[in-house]
Backbone as JSON Lines, residues from 0, in Angstrom:
{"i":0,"aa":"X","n":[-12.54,-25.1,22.27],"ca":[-11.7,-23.98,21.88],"c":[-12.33,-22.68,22.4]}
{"i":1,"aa":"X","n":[-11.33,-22.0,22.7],"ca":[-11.8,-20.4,23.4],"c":[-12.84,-19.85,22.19]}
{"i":2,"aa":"X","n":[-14.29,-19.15,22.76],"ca":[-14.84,-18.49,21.74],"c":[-14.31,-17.6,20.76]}
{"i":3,"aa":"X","n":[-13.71,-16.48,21.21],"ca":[-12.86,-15.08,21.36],"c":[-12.03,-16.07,20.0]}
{"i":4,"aa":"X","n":[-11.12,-16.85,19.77],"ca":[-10.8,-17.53,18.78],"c":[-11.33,-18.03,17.55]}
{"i":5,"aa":"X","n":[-12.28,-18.7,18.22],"ca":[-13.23,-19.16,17.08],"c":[-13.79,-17.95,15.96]}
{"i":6,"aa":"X","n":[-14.86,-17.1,16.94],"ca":[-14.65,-15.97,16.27],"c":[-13.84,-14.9,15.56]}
{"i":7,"aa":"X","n":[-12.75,-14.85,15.94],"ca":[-11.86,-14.22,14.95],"c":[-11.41,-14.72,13.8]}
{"i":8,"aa":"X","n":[-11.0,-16.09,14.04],"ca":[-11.29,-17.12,12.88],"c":[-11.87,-16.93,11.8]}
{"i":9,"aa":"X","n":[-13.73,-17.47,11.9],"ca":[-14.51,-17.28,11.3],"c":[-14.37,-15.72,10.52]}
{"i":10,"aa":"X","n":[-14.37,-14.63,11.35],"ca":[-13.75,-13.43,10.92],"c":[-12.68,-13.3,9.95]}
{"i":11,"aa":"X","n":[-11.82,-13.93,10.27],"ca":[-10.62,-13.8,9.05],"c":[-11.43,-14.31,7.96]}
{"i":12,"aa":"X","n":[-11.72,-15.61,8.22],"ca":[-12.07,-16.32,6.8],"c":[-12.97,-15.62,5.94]}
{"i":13,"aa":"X","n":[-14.28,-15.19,6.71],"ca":[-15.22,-14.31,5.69],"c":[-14.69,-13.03,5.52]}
{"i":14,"aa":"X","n":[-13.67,-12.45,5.96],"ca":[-12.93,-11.06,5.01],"c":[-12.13,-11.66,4.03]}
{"i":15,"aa":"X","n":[-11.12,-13.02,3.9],"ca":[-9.94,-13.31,3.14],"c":[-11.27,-13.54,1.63]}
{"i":16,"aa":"X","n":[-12.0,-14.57,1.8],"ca":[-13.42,-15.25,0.89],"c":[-13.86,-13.8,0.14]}
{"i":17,"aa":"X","n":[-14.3,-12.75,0.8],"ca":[-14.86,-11.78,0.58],"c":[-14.1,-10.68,-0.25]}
{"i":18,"aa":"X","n":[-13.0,-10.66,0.46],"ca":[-11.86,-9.96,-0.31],"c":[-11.56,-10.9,-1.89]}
{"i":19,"aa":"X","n":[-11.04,-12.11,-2.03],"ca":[-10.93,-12.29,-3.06],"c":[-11.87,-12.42,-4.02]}
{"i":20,"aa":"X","n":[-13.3,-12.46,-3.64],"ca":[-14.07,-12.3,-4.92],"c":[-14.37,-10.94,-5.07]}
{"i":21,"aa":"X","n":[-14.3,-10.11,-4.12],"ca":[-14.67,-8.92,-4.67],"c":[-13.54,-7.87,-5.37]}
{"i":22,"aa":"X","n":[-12.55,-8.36,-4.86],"ca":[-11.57,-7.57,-5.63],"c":[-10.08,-8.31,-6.47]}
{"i":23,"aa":"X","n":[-10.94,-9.06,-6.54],"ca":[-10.66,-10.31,-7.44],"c":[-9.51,-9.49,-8.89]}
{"i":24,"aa":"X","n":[-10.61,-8.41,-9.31],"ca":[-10.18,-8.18,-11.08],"c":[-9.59,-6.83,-10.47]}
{"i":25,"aa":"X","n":[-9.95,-6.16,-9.73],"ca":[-9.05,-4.54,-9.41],"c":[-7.32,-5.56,-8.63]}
{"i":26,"aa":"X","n":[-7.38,-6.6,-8.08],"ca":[-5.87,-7.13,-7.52],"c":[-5.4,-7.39,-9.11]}
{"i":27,"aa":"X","n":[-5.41,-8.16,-10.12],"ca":[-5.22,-8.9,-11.07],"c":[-4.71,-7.6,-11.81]}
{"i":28,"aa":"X","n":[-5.97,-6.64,-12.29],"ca":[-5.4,-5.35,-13.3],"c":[-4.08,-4.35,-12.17]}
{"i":29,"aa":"X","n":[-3.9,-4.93,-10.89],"ca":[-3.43,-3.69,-10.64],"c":[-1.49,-4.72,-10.25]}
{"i":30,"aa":"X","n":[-1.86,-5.72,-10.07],"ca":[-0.7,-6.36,-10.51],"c":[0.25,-6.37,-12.13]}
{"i":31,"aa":"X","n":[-1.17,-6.4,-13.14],"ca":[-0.38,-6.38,-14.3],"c":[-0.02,-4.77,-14.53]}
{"i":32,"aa":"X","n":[-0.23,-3.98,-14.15],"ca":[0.28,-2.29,-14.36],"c":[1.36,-2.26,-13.27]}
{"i":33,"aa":"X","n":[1.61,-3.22,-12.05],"ca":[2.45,-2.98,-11.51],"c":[4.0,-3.35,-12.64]}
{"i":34,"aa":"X","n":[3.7,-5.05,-12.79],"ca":[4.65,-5.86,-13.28],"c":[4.74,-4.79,-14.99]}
{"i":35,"aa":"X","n":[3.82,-4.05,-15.88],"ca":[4.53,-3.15,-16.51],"c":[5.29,-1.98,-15.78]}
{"i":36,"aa":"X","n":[4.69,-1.17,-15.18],"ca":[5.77,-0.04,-14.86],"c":[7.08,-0.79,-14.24]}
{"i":37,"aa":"X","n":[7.51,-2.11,-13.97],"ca":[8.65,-2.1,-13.39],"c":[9.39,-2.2,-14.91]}
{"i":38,"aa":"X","n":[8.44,-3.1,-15.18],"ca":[9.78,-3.47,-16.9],"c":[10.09,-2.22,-17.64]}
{"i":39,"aa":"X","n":[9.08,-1.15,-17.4],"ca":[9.37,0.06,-17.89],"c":[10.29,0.74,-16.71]}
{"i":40,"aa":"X","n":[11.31,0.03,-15.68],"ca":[12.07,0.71,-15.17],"c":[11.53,1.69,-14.07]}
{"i":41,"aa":"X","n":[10.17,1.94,-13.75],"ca":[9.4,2.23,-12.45],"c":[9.51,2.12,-11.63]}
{"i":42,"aa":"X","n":[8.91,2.68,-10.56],"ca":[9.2,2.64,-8.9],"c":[7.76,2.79,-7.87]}
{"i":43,"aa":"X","n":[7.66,1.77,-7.17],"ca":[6.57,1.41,-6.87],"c":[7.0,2.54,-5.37]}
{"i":44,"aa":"X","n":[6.42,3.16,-4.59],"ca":[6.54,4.13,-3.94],"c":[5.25,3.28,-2.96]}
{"i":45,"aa":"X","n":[5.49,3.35,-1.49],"ca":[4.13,3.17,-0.37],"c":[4.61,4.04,0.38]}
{"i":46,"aa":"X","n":[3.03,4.03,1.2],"ca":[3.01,5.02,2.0],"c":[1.91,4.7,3.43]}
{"i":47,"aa":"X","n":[2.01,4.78,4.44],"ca":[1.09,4.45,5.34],"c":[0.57,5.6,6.39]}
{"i":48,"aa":"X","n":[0.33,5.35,7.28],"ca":[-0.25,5.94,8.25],"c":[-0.53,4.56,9.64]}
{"i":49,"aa":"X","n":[0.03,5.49,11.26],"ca":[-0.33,4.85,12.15],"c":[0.37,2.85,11.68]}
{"i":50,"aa":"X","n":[-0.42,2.01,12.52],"ca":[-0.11,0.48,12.18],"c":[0.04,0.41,10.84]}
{"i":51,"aa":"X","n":[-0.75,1.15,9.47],"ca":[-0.96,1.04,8.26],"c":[0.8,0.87,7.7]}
{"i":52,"aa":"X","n":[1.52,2.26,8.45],"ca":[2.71,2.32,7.92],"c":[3.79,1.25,8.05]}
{"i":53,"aa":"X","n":[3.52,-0.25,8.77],"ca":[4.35,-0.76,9.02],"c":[4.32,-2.25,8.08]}
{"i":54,"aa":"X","n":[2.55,-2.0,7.64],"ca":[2.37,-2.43,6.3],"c":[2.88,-2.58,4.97]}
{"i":55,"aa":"X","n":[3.38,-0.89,5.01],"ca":[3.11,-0.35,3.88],"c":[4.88,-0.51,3.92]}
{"i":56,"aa":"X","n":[5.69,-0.75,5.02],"ca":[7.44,-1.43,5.18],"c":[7.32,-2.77,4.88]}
{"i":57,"aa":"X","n":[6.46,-3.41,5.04],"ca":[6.41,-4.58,4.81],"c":[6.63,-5.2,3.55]}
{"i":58,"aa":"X","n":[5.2,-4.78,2.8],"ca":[4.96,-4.78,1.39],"c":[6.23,-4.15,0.56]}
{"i":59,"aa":"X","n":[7.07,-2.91,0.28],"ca":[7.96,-2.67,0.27],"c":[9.46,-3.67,0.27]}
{"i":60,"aa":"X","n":[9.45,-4.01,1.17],"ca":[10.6,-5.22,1.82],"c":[10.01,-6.56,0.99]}
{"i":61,"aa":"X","n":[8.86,-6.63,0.37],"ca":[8.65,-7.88,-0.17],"c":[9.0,-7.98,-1.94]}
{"i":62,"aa":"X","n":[8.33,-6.37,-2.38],"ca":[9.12,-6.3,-3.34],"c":[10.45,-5.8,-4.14]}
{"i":63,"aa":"X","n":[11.5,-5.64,-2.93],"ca":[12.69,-5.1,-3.32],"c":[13.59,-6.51,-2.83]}
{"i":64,"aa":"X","n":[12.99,-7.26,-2.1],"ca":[13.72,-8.97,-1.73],"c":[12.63,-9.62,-2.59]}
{"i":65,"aa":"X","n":[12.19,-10.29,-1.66],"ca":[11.65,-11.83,-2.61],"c":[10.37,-11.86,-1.71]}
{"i":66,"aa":"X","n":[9.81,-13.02,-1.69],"ca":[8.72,-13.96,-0.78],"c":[9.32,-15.38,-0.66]}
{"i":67,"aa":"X","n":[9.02,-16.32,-2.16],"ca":[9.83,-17.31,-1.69],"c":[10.86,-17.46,-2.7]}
{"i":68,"aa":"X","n":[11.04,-16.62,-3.85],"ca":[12.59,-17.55,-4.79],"c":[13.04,-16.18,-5.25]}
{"i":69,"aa":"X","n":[14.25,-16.8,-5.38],"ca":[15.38,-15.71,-5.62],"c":[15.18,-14.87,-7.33]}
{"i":70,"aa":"X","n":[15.05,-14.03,-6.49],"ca":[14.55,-13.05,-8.19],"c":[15.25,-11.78,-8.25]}
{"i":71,"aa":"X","n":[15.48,-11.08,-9.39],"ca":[15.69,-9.35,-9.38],"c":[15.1,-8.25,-8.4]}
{"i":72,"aa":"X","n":[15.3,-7.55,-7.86],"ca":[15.13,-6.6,-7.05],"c":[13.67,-5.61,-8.16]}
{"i":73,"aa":"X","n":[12.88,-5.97,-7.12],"ca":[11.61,-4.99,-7.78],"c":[11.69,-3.79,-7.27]}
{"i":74,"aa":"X","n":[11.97,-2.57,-7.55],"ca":[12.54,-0.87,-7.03],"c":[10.97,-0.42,-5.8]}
{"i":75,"aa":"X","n":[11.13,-1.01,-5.12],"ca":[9.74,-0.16,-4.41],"c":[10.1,0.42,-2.71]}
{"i":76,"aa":"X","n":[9.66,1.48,-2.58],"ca":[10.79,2.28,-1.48],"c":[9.29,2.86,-0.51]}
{"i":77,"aa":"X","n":[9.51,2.81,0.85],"ca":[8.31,2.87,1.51],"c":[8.69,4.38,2.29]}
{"i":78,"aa":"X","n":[8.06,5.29,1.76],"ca":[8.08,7.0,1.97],"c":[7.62,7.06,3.5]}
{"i":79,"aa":"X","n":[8.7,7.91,4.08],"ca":[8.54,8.4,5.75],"c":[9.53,6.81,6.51]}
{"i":80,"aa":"X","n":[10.19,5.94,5.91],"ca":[10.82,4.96,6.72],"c":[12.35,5.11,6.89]}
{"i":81,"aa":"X","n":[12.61,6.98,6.58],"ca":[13.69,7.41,7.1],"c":[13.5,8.25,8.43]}
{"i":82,"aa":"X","n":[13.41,7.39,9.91],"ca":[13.35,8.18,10.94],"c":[14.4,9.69,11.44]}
{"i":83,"aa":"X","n":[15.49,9.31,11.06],"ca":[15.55,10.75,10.75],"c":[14.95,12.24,10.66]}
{"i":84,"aa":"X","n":[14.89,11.5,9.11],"ca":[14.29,12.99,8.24],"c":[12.85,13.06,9.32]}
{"i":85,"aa":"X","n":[11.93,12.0,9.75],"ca":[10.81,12.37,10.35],"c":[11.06,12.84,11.8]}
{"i":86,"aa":"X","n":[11.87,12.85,12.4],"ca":[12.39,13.44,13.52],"c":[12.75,14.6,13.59]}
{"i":87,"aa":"X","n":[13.5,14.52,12.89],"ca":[13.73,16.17,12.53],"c":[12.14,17.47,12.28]}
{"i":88,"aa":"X","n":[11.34,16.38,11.16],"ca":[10.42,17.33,11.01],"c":[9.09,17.81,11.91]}
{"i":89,"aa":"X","n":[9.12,16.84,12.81],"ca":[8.59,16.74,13.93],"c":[8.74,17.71,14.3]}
{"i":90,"aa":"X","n":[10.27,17.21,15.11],"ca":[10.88,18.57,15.89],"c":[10.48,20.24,15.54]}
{"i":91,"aa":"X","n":[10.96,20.32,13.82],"ca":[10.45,21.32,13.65],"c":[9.22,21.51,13.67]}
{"i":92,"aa":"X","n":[8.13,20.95,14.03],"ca":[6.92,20.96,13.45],"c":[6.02,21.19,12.56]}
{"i":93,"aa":"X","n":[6.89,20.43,11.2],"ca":[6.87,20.26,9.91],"c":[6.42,19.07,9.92]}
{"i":94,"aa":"X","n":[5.67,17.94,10.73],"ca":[5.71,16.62,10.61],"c":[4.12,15.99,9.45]}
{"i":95,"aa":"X","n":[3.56,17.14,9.14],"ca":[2.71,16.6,8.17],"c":[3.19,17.06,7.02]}
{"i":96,"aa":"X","n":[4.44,17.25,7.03],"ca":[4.86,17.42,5.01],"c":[5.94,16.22,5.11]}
{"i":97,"aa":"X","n":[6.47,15.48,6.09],"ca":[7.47,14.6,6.16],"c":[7.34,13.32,5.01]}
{"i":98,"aa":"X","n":[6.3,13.24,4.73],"ca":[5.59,11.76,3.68],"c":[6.17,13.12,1.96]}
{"i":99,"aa":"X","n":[5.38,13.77,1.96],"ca":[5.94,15.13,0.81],"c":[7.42,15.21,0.68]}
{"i":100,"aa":"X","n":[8.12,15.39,2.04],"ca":[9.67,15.48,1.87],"c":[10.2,14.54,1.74]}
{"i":101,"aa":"X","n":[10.31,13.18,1.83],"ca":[10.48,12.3,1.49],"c":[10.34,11.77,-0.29]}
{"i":102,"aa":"X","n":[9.28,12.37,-0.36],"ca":[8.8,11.63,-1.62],"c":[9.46,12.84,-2.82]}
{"i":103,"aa":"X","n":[10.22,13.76,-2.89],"ca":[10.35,14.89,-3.5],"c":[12.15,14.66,-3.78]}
{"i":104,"aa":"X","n":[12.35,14.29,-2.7],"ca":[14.11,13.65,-2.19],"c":[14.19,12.35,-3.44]}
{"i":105,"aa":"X","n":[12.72,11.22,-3.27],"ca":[13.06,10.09,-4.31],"c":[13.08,10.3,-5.66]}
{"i":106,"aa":"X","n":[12.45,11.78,-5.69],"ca":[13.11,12.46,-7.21],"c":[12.12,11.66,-8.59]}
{"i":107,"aa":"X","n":[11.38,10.71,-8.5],"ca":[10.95,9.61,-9.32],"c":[9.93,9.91,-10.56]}
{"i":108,"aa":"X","n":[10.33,9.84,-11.52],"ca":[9.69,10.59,-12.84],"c":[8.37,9.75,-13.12]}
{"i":109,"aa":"X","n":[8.6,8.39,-12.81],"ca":[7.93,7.24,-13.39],"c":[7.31,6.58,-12.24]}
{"i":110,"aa":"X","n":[6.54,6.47,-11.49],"ca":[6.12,5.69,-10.59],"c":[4.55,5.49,-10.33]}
{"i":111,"aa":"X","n":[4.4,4.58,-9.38],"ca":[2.95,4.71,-8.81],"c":[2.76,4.55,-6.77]}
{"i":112,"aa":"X","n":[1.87,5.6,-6.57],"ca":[2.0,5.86,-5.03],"c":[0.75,5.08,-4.06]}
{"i":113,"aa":"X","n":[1.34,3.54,-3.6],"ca":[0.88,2.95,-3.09],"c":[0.41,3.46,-1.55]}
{"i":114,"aa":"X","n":[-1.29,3.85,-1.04],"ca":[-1.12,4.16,0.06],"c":[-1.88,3.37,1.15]}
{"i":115,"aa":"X","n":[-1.43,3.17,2.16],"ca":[-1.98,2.36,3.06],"c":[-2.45,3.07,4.09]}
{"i":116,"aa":"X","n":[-3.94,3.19,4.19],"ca":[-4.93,3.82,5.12],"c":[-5.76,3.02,6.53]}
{"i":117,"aa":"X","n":[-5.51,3.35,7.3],"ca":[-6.47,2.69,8.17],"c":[-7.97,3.51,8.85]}
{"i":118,"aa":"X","n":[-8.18,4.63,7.05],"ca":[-9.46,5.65,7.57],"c":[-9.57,6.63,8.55]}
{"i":119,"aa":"X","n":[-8.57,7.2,9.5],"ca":[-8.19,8.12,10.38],"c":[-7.82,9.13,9.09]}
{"i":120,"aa":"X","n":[-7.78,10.18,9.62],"ca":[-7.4,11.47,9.08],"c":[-6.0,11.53,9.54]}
{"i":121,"aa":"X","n":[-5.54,11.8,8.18],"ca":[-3.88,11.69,8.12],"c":[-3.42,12.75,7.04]}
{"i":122,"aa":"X","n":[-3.41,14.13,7.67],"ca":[-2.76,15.37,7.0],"c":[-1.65,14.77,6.49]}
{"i":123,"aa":"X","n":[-0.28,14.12,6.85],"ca":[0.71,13.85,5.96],"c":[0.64,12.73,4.5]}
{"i":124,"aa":"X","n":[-0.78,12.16,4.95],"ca":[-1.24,10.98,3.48],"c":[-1.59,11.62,2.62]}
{"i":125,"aa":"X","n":[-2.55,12.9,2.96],"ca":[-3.66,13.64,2.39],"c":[-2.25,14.9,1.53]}
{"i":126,"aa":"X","n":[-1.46,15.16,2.06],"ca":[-0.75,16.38,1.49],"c":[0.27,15.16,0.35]}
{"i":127,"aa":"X","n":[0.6,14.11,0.44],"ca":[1.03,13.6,-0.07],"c":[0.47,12.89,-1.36]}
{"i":128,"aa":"X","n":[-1.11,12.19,-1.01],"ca":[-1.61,12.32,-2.24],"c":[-1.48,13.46,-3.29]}
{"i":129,"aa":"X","n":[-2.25,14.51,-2.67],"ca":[-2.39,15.82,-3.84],"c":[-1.25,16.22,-4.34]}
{"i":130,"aa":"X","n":[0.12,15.91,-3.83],"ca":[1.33,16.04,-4.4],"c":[1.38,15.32,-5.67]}
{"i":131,"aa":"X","n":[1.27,13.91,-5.16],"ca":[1.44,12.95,-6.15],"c":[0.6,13.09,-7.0]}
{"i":132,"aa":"X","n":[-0.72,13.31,-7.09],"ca":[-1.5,13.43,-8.29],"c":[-1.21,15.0,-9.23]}
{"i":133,"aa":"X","n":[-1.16,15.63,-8.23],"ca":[-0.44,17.09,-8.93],"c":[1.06,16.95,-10.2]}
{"i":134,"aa":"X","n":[1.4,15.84,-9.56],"ca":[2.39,15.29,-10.75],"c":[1.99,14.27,-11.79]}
{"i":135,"aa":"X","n":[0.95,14.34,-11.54],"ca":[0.07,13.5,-12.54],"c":[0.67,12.19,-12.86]}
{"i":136,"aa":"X","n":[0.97,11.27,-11.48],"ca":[1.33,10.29,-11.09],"c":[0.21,8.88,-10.49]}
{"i":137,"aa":"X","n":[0.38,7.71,-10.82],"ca":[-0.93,6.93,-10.18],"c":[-0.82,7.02,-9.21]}
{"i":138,"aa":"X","n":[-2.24,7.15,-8.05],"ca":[-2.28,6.6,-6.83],"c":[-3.39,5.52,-6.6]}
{"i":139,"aa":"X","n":[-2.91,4.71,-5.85],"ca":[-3.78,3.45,-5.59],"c":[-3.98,3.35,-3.93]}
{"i":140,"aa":"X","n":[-5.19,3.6,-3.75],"ca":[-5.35,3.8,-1.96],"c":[-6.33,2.13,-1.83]}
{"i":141,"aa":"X","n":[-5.19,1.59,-0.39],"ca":[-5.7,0.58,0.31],"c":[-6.13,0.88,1.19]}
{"i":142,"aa":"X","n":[-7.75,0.88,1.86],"ca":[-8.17,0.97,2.49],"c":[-9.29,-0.24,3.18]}
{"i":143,"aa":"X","n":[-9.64,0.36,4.43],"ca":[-11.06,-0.41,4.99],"c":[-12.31,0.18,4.21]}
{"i":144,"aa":"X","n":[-12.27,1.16,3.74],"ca":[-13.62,1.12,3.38],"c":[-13.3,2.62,2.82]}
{"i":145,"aa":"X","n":[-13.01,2.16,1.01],"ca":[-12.39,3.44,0.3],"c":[-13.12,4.54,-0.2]}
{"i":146,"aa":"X","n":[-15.04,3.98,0.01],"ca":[-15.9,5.43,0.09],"c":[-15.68,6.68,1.08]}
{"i":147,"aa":"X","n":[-15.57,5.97,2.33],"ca":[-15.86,6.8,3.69],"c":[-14.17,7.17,3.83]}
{"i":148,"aa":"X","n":[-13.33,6.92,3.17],"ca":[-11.72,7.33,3.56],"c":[-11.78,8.54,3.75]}
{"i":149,"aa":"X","n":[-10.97,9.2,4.74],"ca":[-10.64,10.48,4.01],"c":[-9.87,11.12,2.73]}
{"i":150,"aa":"X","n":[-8.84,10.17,2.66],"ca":[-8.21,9.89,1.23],"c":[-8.75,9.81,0.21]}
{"i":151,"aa":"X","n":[-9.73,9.43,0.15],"ca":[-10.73,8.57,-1.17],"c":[-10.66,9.8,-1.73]}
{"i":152,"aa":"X","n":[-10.36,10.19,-3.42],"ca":[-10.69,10.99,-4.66],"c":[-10.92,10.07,-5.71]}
{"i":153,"aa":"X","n":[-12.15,11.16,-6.57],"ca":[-12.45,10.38,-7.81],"c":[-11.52,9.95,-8.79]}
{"i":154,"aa":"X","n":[-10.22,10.82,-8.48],"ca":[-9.49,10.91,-9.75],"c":[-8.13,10.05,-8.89]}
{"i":155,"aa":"X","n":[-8.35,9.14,-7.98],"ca":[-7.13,7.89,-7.89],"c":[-7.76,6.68,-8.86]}
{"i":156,"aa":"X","n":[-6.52,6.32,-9.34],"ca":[-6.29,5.23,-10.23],"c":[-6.71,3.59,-9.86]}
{"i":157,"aa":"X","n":[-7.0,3.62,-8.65],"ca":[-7.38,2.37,-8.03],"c":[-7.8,2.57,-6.37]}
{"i":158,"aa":"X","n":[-8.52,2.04,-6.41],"ca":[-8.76,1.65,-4.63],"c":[-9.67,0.54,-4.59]}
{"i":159,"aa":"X","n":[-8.66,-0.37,-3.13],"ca":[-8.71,-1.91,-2.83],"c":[-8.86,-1.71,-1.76]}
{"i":160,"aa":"X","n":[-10.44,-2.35,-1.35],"ca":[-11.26,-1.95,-0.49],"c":[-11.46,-3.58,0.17]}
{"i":161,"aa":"X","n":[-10.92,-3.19,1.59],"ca":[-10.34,-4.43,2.49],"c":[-12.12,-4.93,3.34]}
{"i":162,"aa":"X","n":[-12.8,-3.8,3.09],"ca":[-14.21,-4.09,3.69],"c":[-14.11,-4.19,5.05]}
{"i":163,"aa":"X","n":[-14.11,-3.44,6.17],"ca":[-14.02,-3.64,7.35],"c":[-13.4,-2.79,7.9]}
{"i":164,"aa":"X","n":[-13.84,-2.64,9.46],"ca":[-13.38,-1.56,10.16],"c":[-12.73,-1.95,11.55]}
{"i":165,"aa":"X","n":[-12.8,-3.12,11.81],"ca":[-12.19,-4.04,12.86],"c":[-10.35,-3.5,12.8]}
{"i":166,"aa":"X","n":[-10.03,-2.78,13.73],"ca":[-8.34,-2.47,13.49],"c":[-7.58,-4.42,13.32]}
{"i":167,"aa":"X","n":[-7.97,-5.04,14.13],"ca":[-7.29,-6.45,14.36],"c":[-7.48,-6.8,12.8]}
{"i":168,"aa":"X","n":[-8.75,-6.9,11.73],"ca":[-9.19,-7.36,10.48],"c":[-8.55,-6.79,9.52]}
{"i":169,"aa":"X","n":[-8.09,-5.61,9.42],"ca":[-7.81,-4.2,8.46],"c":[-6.36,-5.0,8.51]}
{"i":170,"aa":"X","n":[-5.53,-5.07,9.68],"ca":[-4.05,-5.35,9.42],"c":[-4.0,-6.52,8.46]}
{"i":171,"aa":"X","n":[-4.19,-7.73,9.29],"ca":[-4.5,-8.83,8.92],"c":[-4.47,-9.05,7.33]}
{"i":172,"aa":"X","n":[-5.76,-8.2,6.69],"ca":[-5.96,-8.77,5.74],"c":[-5.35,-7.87,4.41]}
{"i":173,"aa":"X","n":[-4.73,-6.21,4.95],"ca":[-3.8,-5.67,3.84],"c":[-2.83,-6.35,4.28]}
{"i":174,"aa":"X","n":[-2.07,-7.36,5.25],"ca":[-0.66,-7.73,4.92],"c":[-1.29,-8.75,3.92]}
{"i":175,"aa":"X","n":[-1.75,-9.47,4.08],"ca":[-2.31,-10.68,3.07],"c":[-2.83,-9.92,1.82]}
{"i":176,"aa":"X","n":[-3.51,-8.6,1.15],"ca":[-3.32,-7.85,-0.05],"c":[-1.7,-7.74,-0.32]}
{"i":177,"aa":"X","n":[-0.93,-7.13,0.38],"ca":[-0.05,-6.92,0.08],"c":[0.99,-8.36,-0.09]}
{"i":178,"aa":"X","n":[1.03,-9.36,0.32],"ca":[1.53,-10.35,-0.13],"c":[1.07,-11.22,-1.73]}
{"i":179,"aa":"X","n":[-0.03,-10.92,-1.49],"ca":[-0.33,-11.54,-3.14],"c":[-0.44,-10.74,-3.81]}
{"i":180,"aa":"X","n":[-0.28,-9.39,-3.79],"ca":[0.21,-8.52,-4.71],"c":[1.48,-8.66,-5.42]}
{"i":181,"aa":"X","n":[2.46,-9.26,-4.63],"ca":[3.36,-9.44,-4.8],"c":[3.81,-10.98,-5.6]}
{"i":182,"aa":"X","n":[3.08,-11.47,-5.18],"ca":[3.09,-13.06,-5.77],"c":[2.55,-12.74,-7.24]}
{"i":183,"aa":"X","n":[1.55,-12.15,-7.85],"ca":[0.62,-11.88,-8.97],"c":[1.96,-11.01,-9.63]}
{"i":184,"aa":"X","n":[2.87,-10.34,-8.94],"ca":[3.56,-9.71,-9.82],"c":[4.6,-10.36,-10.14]}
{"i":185,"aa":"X","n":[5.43,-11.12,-9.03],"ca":[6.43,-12.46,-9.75],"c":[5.84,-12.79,-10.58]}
{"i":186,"aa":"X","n":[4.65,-13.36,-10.5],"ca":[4.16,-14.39,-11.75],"c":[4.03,-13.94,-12.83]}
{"i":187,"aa":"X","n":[3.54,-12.87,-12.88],"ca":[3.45,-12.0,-14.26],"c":[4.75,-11.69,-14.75]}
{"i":188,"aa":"X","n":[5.94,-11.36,-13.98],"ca":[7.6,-11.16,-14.54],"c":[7.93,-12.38,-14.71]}
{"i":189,"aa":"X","n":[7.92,-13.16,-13.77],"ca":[8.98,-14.11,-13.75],"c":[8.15,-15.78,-13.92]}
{"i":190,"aa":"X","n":[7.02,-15.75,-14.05],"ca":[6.57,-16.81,-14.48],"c":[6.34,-17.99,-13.01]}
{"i":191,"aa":"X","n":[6.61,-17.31,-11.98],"ca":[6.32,-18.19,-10.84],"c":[5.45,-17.72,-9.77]}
């Protein structure tokens, strides 16, 4: 087998191994506050940056459909995935409040602001956090490595720290956070 394979391999496996024991009890507590704020009628809000953001559509699309069985619509809406409105603000060159304008439009009293980082400096994540916490709203930042983020504040409610700085590793293994995030929260609603 090609090396270049093997090694990435091995790579996945010791981030997936690594990831679940270390954030083993921050996935578990942050599933059961998910699966309450929905029953309390909540809105799970993401947000990305760069490849991060297509994540952060992903995860989104998993909990407003399904994974594998037919269930209720979990309300979670992925901020900046109206090209539009981000075109426009571009244009104007307003494009680092576009994640802010977005999120101000969803109007949402009750929520928590899922963000997906890939550690680059991202004026529209960064103006969007301090929004969201300014409303004294949760934020939970997914990152590679949630000390050194630029995002990282003491006062977010969670951060799930993917360990790694490999761009190929970082995707990889928040789509796989973000899928059993989602599974931990069926199970907790719906018993499957």
């Amino acid at each position: 087998m090609n090396q270049q394979i093997n090694e990435a391999c091995a790579q996945v496996l010791a981030l997936h191994e690594k990831f679940c024991q270390e954030q083993n009890d921050q996935m578990v507590a942050l599933a059961k506050r998910l699966a309450g704020l929905f029953a309390e009628e909540g809105q799970l809000l993401l947000a990305g940056h760069g490849h991060m953001a297509a994540i952060a559509q992903l995860m989104a699309a998993q909990f407003a459909f399904r994974l594998d069985f037919d269930r209720p619509v979990l309300p979670a809406l992925c901020l900046g995935s109206d090209p539009l409105l981000s075109a426009r603000m571009m244009a104007e060159g307003q494009f680092e409040q576009h994640l802010v304008r977005h999120y101000r439009a969803v109007n949402s009293q009750h929520h928590l602001l899922l963000v997906c980082s890939d550690g680059s400096a991202a004026p529209e994540l960064q103006a969007l956090v301090e929004e969201t916490l300014e409303n004294e709203q949760a934020v939970v930042l997914l990152s590679g490595d949630c000390r050194k983020d630029p995002l990282f504040k003491d006062d977010l409610d969670v951060c799930i720290d993917l360990a790694t700085d490999s761009m190929p590793r970082l995707l990889e293994l928040a789509q796989f956070a973000g899928h059993l995030l989602c599974e931990l929260v069926e199970k907790e609603l719906f018993g499957r």
